CSV table of C-alpha atoms and ligand atoms in Angstrom, one decimal:
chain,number,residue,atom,x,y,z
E,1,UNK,CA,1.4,22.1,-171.2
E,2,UNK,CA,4.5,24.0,-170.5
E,3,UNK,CA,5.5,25.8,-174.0
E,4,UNK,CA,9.2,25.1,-173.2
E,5,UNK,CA,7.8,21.8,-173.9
E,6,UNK,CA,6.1,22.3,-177.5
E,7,UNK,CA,9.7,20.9,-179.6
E,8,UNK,CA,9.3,17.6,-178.2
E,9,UNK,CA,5.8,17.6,-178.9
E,10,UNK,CA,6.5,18.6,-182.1
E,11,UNK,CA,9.2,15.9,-182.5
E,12,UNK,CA,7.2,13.2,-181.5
E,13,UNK,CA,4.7,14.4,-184.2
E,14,UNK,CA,7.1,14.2,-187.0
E,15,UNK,CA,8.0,10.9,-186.2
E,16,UNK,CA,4.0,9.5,-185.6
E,17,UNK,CA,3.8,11.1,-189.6
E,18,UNK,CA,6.4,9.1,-190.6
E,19,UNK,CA,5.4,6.1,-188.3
E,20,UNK,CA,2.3,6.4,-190.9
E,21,UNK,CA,-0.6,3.9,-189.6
E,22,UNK,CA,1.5,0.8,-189.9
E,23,UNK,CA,3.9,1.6,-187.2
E,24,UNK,CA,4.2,1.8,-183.5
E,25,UNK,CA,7.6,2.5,-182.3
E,26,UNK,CA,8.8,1.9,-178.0
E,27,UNK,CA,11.5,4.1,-176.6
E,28,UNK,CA,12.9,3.5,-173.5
E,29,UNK,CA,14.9,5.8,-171.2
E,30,UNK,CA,18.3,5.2,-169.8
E,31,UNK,CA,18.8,2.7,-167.3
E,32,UNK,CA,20.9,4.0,-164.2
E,33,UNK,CA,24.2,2.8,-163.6
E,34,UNK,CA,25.7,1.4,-159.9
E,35,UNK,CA,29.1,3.0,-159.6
E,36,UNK,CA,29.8,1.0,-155.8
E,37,UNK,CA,27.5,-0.9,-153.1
E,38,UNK,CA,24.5,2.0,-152.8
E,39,UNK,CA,26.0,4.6,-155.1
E,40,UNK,CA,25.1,5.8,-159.1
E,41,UNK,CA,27.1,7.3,-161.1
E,42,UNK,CA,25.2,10.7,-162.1
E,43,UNK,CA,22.4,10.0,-163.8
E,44,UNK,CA,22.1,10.9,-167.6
E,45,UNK,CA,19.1,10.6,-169.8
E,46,UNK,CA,19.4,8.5,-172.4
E,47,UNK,CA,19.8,11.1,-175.9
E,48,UNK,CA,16.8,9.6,-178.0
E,49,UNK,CA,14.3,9.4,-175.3
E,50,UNK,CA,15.3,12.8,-174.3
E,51,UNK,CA,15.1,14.1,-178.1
E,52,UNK,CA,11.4,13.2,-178.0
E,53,UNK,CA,10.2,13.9,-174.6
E,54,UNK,CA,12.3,16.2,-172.5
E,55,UNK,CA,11.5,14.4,-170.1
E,56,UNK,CA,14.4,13.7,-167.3
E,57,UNK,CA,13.5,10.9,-165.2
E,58,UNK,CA,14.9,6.8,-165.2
E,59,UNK,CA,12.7,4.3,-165.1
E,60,UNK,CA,10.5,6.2,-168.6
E,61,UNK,CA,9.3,4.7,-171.6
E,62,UNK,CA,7.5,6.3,-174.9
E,63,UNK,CA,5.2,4.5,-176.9
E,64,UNK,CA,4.3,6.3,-180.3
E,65,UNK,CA,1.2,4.5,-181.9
E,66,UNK,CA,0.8,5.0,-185.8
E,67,UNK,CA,-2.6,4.1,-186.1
E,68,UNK,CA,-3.8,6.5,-183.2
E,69,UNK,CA,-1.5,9.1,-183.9
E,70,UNK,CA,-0.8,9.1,-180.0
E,71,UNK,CA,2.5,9.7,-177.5
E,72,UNK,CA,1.8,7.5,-174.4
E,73,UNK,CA,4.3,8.3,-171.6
E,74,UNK,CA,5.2,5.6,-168.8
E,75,UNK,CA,6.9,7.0,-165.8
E,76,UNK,CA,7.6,5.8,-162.1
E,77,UNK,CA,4.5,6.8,-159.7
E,78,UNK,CA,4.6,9.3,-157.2
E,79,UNK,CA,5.8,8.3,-154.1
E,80,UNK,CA,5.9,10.0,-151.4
E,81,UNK,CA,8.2,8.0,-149.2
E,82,UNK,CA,10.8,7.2,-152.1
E,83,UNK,CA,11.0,10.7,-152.7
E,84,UNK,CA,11.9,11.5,-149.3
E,85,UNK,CA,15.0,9.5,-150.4
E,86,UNK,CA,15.5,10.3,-154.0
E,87,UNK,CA,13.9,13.4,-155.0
E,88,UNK,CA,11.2,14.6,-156.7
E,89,UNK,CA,9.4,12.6,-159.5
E,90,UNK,CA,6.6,13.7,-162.0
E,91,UNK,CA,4.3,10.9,-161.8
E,92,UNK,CA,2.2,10.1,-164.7
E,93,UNK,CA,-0.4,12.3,-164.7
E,94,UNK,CA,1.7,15.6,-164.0
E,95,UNK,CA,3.8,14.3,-166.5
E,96,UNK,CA,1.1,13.7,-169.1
E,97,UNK,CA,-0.1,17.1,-168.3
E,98,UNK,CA,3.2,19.3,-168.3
E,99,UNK,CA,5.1,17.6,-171.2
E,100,UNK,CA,2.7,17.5,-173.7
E,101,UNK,CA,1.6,13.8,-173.8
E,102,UNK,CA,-1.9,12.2,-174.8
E,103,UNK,CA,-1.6,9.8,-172.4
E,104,UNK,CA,0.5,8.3,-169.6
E,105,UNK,CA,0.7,5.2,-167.3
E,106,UNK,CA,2.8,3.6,-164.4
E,107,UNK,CA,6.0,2.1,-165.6
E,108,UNK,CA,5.1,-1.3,-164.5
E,109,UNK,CA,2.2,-1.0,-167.0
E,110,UNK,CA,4.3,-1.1,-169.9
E,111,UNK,CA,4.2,-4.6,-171.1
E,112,UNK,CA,1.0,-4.6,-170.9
E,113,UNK,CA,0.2,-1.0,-173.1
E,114,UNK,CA,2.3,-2.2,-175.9
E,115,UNK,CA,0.6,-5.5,-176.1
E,116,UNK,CA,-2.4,-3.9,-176.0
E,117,UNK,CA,-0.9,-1.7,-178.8
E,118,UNK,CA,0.5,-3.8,-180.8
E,119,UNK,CA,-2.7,-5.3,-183.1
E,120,UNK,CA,-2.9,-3.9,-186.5
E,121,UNK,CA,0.4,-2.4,-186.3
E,122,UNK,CA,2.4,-3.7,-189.1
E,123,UNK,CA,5.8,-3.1,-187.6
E,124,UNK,CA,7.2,-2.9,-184.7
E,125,UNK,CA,9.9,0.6,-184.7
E,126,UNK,CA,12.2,0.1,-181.5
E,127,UNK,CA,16.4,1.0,-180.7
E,128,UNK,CA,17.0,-3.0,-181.3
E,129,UNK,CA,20.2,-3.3,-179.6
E,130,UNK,CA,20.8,-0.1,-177.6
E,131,UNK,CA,19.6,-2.0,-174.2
E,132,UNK,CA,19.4,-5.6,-174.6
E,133,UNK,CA,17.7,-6.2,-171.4
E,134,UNK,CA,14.7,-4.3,-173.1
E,135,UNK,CA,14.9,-6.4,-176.1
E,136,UNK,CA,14.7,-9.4,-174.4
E,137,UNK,CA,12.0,-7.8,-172.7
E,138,UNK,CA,10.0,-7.4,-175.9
E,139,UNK,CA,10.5,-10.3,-178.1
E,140,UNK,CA,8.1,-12.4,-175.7
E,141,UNK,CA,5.1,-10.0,-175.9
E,142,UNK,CA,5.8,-10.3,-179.5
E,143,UNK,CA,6.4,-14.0,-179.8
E,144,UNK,CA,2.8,-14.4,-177.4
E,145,UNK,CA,1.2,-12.0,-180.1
E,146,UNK,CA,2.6,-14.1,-182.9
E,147,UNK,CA,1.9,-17.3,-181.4
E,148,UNK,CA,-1.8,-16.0,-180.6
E,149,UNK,CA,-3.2,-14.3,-184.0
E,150,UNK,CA,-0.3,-14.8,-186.1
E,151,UNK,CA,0.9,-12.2,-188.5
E,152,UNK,CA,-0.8,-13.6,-191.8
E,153,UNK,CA,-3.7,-13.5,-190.5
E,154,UNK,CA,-6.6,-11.8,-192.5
E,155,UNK,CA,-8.4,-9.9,-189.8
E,156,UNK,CA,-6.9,-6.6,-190.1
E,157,UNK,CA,-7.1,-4.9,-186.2
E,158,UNK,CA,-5.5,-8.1,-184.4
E,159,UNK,CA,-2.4,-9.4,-186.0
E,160,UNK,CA,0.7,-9.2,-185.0
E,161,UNK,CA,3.5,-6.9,-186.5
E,162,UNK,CA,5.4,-9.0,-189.5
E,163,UNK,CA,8.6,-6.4,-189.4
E,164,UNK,CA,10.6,-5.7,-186.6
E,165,UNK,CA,12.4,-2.4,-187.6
E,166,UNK,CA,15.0,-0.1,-186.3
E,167,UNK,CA,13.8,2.7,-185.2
E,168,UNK,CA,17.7,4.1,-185.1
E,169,UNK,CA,17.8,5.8,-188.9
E,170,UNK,CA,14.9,8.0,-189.0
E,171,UNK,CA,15.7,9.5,-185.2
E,172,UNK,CA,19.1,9.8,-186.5
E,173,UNK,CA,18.3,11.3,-189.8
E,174,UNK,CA,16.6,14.2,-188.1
E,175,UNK,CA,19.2,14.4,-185.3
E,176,UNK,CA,21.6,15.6,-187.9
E,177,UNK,CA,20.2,18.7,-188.6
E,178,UNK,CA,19.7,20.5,-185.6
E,179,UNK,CA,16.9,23.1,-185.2
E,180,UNK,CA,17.4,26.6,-184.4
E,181,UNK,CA,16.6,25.8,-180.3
E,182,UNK,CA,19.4,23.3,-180.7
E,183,UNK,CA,21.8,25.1,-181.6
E,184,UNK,CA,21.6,28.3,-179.3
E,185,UNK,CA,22.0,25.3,-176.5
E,186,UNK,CA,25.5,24.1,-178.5
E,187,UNK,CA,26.3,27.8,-178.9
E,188,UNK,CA,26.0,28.1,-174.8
E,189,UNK,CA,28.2,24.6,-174.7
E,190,UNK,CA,30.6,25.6,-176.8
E,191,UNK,CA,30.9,28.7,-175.0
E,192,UNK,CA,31.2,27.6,-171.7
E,193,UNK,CA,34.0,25.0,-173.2
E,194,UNK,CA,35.5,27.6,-174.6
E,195,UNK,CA,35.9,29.7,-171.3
E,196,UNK,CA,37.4,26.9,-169.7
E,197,UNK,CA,40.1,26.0,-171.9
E,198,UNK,CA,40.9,29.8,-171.9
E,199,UNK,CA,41.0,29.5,-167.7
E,200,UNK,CA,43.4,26.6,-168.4
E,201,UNK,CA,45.7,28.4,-170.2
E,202,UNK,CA,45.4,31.3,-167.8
E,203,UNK,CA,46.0,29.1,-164.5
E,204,UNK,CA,48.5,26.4,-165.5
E,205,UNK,CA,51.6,26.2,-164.2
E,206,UNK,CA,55.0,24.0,-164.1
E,207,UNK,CA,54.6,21.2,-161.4
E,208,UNK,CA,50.8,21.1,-161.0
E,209,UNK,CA,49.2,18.0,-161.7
E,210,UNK,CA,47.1,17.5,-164.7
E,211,UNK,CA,44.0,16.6,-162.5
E,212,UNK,CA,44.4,20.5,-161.2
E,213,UNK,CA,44.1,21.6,-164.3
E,214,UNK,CA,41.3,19.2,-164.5
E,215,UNK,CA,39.8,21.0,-161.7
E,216,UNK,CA,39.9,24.5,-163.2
E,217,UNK,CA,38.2,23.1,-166.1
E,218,UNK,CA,35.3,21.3,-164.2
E,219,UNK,CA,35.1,24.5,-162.1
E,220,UNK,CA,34.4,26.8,-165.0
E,221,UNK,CA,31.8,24.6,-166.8
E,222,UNK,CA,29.7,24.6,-163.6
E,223,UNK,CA,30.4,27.7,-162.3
E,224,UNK,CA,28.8,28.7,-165.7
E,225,UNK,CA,26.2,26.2,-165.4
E,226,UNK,CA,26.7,22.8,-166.6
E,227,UNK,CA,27.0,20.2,-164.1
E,228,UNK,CA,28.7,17.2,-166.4
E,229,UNK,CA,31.6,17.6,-168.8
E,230,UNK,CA,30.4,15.8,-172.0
E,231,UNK,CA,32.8,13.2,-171.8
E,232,UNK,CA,36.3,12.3,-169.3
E,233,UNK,CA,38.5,14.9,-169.9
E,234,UNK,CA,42.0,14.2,-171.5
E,235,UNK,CA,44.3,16.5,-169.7
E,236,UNK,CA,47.7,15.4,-171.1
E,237,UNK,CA,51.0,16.6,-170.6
E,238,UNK,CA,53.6,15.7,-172.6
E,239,UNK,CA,54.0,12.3,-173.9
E,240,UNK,CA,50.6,11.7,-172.4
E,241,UNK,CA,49.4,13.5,-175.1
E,242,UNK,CA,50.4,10.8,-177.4
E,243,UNK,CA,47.7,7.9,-176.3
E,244,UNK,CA,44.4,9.4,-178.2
E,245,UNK,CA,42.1,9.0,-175.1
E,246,UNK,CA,44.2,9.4,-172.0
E,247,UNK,CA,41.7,10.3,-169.1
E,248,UNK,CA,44.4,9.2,-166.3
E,249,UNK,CA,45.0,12.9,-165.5
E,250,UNK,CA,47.1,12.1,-162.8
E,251,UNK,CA,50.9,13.0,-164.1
E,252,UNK,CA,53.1,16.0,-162.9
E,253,UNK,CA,53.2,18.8,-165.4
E,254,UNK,CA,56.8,19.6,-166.6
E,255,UNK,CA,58.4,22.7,-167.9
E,256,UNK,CA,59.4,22.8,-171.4
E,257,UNK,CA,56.6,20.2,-172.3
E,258,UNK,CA,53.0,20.4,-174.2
E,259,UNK,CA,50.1,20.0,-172.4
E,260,UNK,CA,46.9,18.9,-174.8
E,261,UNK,CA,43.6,19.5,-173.4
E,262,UNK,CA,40.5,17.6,-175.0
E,263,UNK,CA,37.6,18.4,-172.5
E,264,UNK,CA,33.8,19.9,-173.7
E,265,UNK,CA,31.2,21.1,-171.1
E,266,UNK,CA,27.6,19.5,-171.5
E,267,UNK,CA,25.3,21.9,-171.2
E,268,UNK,CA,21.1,21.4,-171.3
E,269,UNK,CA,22.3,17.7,-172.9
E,270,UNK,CA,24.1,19.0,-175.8
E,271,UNK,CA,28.1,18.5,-176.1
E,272,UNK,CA,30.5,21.1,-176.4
E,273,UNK,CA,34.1,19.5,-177.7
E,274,UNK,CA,36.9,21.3,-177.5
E,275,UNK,CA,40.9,20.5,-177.7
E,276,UNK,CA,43.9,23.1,-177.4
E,277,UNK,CA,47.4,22.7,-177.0
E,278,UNK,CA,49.8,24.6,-175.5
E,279,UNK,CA,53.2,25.0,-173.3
E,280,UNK,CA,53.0,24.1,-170.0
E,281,UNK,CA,55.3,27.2,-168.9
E,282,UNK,CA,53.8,29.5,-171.6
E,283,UNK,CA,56.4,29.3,-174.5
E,284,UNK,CA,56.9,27.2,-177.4
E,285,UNK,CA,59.7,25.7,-178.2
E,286,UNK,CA,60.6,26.1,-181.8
E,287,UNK,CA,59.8,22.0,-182.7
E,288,UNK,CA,56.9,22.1,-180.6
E,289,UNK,CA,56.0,25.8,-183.0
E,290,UNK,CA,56.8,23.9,-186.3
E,291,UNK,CA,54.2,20.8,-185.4
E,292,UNK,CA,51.7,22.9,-183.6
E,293,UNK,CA,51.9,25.7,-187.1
E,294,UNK,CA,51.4,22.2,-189.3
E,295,UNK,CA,48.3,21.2,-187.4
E,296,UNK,CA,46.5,25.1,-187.4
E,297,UNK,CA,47.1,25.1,-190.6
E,298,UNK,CA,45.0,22.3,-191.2
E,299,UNK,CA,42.3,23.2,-188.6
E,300,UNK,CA,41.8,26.6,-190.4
E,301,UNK,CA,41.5,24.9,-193.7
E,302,UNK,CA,39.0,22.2,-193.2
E,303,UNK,CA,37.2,25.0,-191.1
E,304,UNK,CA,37.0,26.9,-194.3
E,305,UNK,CA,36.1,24.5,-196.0
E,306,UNK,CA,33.3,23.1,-193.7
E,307,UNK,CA,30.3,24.8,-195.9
E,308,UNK,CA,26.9,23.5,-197.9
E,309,UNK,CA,27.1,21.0,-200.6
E,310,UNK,CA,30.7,20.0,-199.5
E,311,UNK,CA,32.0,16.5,-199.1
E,312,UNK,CA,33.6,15.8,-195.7
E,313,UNK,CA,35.1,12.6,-197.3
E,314,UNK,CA,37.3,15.0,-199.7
E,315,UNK,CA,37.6,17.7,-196.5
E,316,UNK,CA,39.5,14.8,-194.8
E,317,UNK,CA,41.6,13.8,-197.7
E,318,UNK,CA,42.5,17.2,-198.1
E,319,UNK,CA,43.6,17.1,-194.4
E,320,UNK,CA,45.4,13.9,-195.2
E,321,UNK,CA,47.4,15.1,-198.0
E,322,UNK,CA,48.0,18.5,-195.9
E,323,UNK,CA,49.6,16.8,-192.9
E,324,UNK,CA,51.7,14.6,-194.5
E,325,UNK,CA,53.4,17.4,-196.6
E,326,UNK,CA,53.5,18.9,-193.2
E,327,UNK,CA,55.9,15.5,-191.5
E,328,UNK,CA,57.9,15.9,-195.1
E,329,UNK,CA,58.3,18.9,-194.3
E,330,UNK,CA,59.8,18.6,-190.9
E,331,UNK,CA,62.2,15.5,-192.3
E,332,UNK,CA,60.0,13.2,-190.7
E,333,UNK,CA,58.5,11.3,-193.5
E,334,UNK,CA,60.5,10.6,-196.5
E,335,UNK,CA,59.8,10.3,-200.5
E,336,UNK,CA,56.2,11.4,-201.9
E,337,UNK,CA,53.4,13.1,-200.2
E,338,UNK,CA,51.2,10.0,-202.7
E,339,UNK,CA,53.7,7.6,-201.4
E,340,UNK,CA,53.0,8.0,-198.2
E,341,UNK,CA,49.3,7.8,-198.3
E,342,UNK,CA,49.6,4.8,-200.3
E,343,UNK,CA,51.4,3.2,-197.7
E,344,UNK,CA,49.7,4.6,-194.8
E,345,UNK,CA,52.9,5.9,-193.3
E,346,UNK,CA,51.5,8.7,-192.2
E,347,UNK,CA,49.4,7.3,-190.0
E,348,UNK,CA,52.4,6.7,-187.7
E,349,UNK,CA,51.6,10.3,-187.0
E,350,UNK,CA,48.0,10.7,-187.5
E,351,UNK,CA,45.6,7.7,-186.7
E,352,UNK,CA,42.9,9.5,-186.6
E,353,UNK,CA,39.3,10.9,-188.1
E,354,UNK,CA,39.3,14.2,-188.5
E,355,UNK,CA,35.8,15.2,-186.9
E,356,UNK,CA,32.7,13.6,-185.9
E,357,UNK,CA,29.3,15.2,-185.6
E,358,UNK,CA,28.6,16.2,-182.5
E,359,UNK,CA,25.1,17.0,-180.5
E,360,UNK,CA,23.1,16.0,-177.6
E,361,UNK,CA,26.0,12.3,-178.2
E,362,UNK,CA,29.4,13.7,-178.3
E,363,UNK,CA,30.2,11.5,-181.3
E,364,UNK,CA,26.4,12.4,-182.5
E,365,UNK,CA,24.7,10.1,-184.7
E,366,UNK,CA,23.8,10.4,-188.2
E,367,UNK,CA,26.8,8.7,-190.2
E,368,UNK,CA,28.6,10.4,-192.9
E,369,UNK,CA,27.0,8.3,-195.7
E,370,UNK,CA,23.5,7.9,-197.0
E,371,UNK,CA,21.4,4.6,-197.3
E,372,UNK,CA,22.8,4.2,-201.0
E,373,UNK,CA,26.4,4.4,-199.2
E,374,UNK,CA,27.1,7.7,-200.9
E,375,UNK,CA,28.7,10.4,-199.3
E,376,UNK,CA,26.5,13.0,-197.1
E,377,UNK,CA,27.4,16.5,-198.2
E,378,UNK,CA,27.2,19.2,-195.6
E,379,UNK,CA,23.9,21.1,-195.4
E,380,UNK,CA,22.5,23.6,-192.6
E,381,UNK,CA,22.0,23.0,-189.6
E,382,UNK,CA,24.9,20.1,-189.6
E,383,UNK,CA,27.0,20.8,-186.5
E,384,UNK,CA,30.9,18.9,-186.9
E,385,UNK,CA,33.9,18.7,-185.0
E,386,UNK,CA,37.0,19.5,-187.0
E,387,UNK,CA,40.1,17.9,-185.1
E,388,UNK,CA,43.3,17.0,-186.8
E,389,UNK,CA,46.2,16.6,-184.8
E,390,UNK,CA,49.7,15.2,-184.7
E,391,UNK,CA,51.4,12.8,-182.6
E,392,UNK,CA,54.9,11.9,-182.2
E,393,UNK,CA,56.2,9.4,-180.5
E,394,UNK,CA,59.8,8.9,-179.1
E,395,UNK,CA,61.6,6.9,-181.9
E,396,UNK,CA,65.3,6.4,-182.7
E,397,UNK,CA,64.8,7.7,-185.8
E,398,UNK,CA,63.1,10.6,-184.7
E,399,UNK,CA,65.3,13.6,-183.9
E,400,UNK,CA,65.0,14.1,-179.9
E,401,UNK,CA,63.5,17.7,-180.2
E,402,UNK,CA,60.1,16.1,-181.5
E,403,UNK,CA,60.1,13.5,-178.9
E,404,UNK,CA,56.6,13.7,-177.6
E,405,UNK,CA,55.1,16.1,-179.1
E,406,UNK,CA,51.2,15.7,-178.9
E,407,UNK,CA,48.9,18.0,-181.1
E,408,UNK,CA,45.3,18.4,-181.3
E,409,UNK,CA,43.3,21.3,-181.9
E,410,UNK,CA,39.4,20.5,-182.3
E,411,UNK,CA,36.7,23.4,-183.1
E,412,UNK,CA,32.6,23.0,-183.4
E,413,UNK,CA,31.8,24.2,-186.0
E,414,UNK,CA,27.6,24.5,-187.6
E,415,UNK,CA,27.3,24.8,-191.4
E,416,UNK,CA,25.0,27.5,-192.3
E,417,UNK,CA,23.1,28.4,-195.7
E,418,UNK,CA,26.0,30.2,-196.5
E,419,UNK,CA,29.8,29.6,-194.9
E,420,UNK,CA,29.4,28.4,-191.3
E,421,UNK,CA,29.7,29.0,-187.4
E,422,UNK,CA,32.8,28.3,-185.4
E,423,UNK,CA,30.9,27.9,-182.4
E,424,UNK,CA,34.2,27.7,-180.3
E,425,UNK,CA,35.9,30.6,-182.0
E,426,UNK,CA,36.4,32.4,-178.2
E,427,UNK,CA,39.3,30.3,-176.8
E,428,UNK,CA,43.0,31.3,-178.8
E,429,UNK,CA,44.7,28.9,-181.0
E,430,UNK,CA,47.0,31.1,-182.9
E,431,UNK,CA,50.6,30.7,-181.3
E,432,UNK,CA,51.1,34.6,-180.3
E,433,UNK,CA,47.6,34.9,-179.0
E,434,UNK,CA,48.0,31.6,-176.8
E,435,UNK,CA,51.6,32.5,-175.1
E,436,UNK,CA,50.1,36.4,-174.5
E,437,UNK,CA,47.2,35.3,-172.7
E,438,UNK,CA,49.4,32.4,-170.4
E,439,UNK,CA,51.6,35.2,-170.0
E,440,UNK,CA,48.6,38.1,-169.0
S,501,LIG,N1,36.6,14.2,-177.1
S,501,LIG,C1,36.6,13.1,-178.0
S,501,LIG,C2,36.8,13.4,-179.4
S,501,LIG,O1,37.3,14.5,-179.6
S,501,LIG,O2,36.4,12.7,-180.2
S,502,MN,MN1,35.9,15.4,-181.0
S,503,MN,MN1,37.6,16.1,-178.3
């Protein structure tokens, strides 16, 4: 077995301890996805299946069985003349061997291993609802099972599972905390994000298109070695900047206007997620300075607060209250900071969270609540986004200097035992450090 392979191994032991005896759990891999007659978009493995098998290829499944304590890949066979046209695949045994399994089988076989499986297993663990096609793939071999032995029946070692059971919460429950491997990849991903926000702000110019500045930022996350960004990049100059997922990138950049970059490099699968805002000709005009100083503010001090044993419900009310003092401030929000939480005025300007985790999934899973529905504080090894932003629309009653005015600025950040790591502390966000390196 390769040792770069041992954390998967590792993983998939974790989960066969909690499995217990009673449970068999089925993972499939990502399907692949036609983008025209012939073509795929790039293929990308699906996160779950790739947190407990680093294993790349389509066309995979993982069966864990509880009462053998076992990992059974199934991947496509060799083929030599397919590969000729599609590249290089593992085939089962080569597969078994390198990654660590106990077993492995043909693809096709799978029906036919997890029926075999299935006896004496009391539940059936399985992402119900993440592929349908596979679900509907599975209920039969379960209904046959059902129909054949029943699951009342006394003798133990051939009846079928009673409890069909998502196996989604105790994947996602160790996804949260990510292990010390994990996190020097999102250290590299944030990193390379980083550099190519800072080549943004280094190459932009009045009069390019946002899809050029598009380019430089694709260009940099490759050049440093990851192929994919981790999502469709929002490049967004000026009122653009105001619809929360613009990924048209196709507008002319004007002088005098904000350009707001969301855009994160994937690197090894994990995401980097970065946004900066800044002028597109290098200076900020003094209402674009007063919004963008309103949002830092409240970047830095949720950062701060982003620590163990904190509550991220309270970080974002604290955000809440901080911004909307903020648009008081500025004259555009009137009466009571309380008032106009109450009343959700504020969320004319700010409609949205203000982070997410994030991890091999851009919006990683996990949830910010436990089972009982009670807030999860922030421990080590947590790794969250903080993003507020503000965004103003044009309005009659908004004076015409804030027209179009589109903030963001979003930071990784990893909570440690004690204070945390800004992971995408290389790029500037502090206004002086931002217009000297446009103008360097
Ligand atoms: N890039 C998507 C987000 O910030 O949530
Ligand atoms: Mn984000
Ligand atoms: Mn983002």
């Amino acid at each position: 077995m390769n040792p770069d392979y041992c954390i998967y191994q590792q993983r998939r032991q974790r989960v066969l301890q909690q499995l217990g005896q009673d449970g068999i759990a089925i993972i499939f891999a990502a399907p692949e996805q036609r983008r025209s007659n012939d073509t795929e978009f790039p293929f990308r493995q699906d996160s779950y299946f790739y947190y407990l098998t680093g294993f790349p290829e389509p066309e995979s499944a993982l069966i864990l069985n509880g009462r053998e304590q076992s990992a059974l890949l199934l991947c496509r066979d060799k083929d030599a003349e397919r590969e000729i046209w599609t590249g290089f695949r593992y085939g089962p045994a080569a597969a078994r061997d390198l990654f660590g399994f106990d077993a492995a089988d043909s693809i096709d076989q799978w029906p036919q291993q997890l029926s075999k499986a299935l006896p004496g297993h009391r539940q059936l663990l399985a992402l119900w609802g993440l592929y349908p096609e596979h679900d509907r793939q599975i209920m039969p071999l379960w209904h046959t099972m059902v129909q054949q032995s029943g699951y009342r029946a006394a003798s133990k070692g051939t009846i079928a599972p009673s409890e069909l059971v998502n196996l989604a919460p105790m994947l996602d429950q160790m996804r949260l905390y990510k292990d010390e491997y994990e996190q020097s990849l999102m250290r590299t991903a944030a990193e390379i994000s980083a550099q190519a926000h800072i080549r943004a702000m280094q190459t932009t110019r009045p009069g390019q298109f946002e899809y050029q500045v598009e380019a430089e930022i694709l260009h940099e996350f490759m050049m440093r070695g990851a192929r994919f960004p981790s999502y469709n990049s929002i490049v967004a100059g000026g009122k653009n900047a105001c619809c929360l997922h613009y990924v048209d990138n196709a507008a002319r950049l004007n002088s005098g206007d904000l350009l707001m970059i969301d855009a994160g490099a994937e690197y090894q699968m994990y995401a980097g997620d970065i946004s900066r805002t800044f002028p597109v000709n290098g200076r900020f005009t003094p209402a674009q300075k007063a919004v963008y100083e309103i949002v830092l503010a409240v970047n830095q001090t949720s950062i701060t607060a982003t620590v163990t044993g904190a509550d991220w419900q309270q970080i974002s009310q604290q955000a809440i209250h901080q911004l909307t003092q903020g648009l008081i401030d500025l004259g555009l929000l009137q009466g009571s900071v309380e008032r106009n939480i109450e009343t959700n005025a504020y969320r004319r300007f700010y409609m949205h969270g203000l982070g997410h985790w994030l991890g091999l999934d851009v919006h990683d899973v996990g949830g910010r609540f436990n089972g009982q529905g009670e807030p999860l504080l922030l421990q080590p090894g947590m790794v969250t986004t903080v993003e507020p932003g503000l965004y103003i629309a044009a309005a009659d009653d908004i004076p015409p200097e804030f027209h179009h005015i589109g903030v963001r600025i979003e930071d990784n950040v990893l909570v440690k035992e004690s204070g945390n790591e800004v992971l995408t502390a290389s790029v500037p966000k502090d206004i002086d450090a931002i217009e000297a390196l446009m103008h360097h």
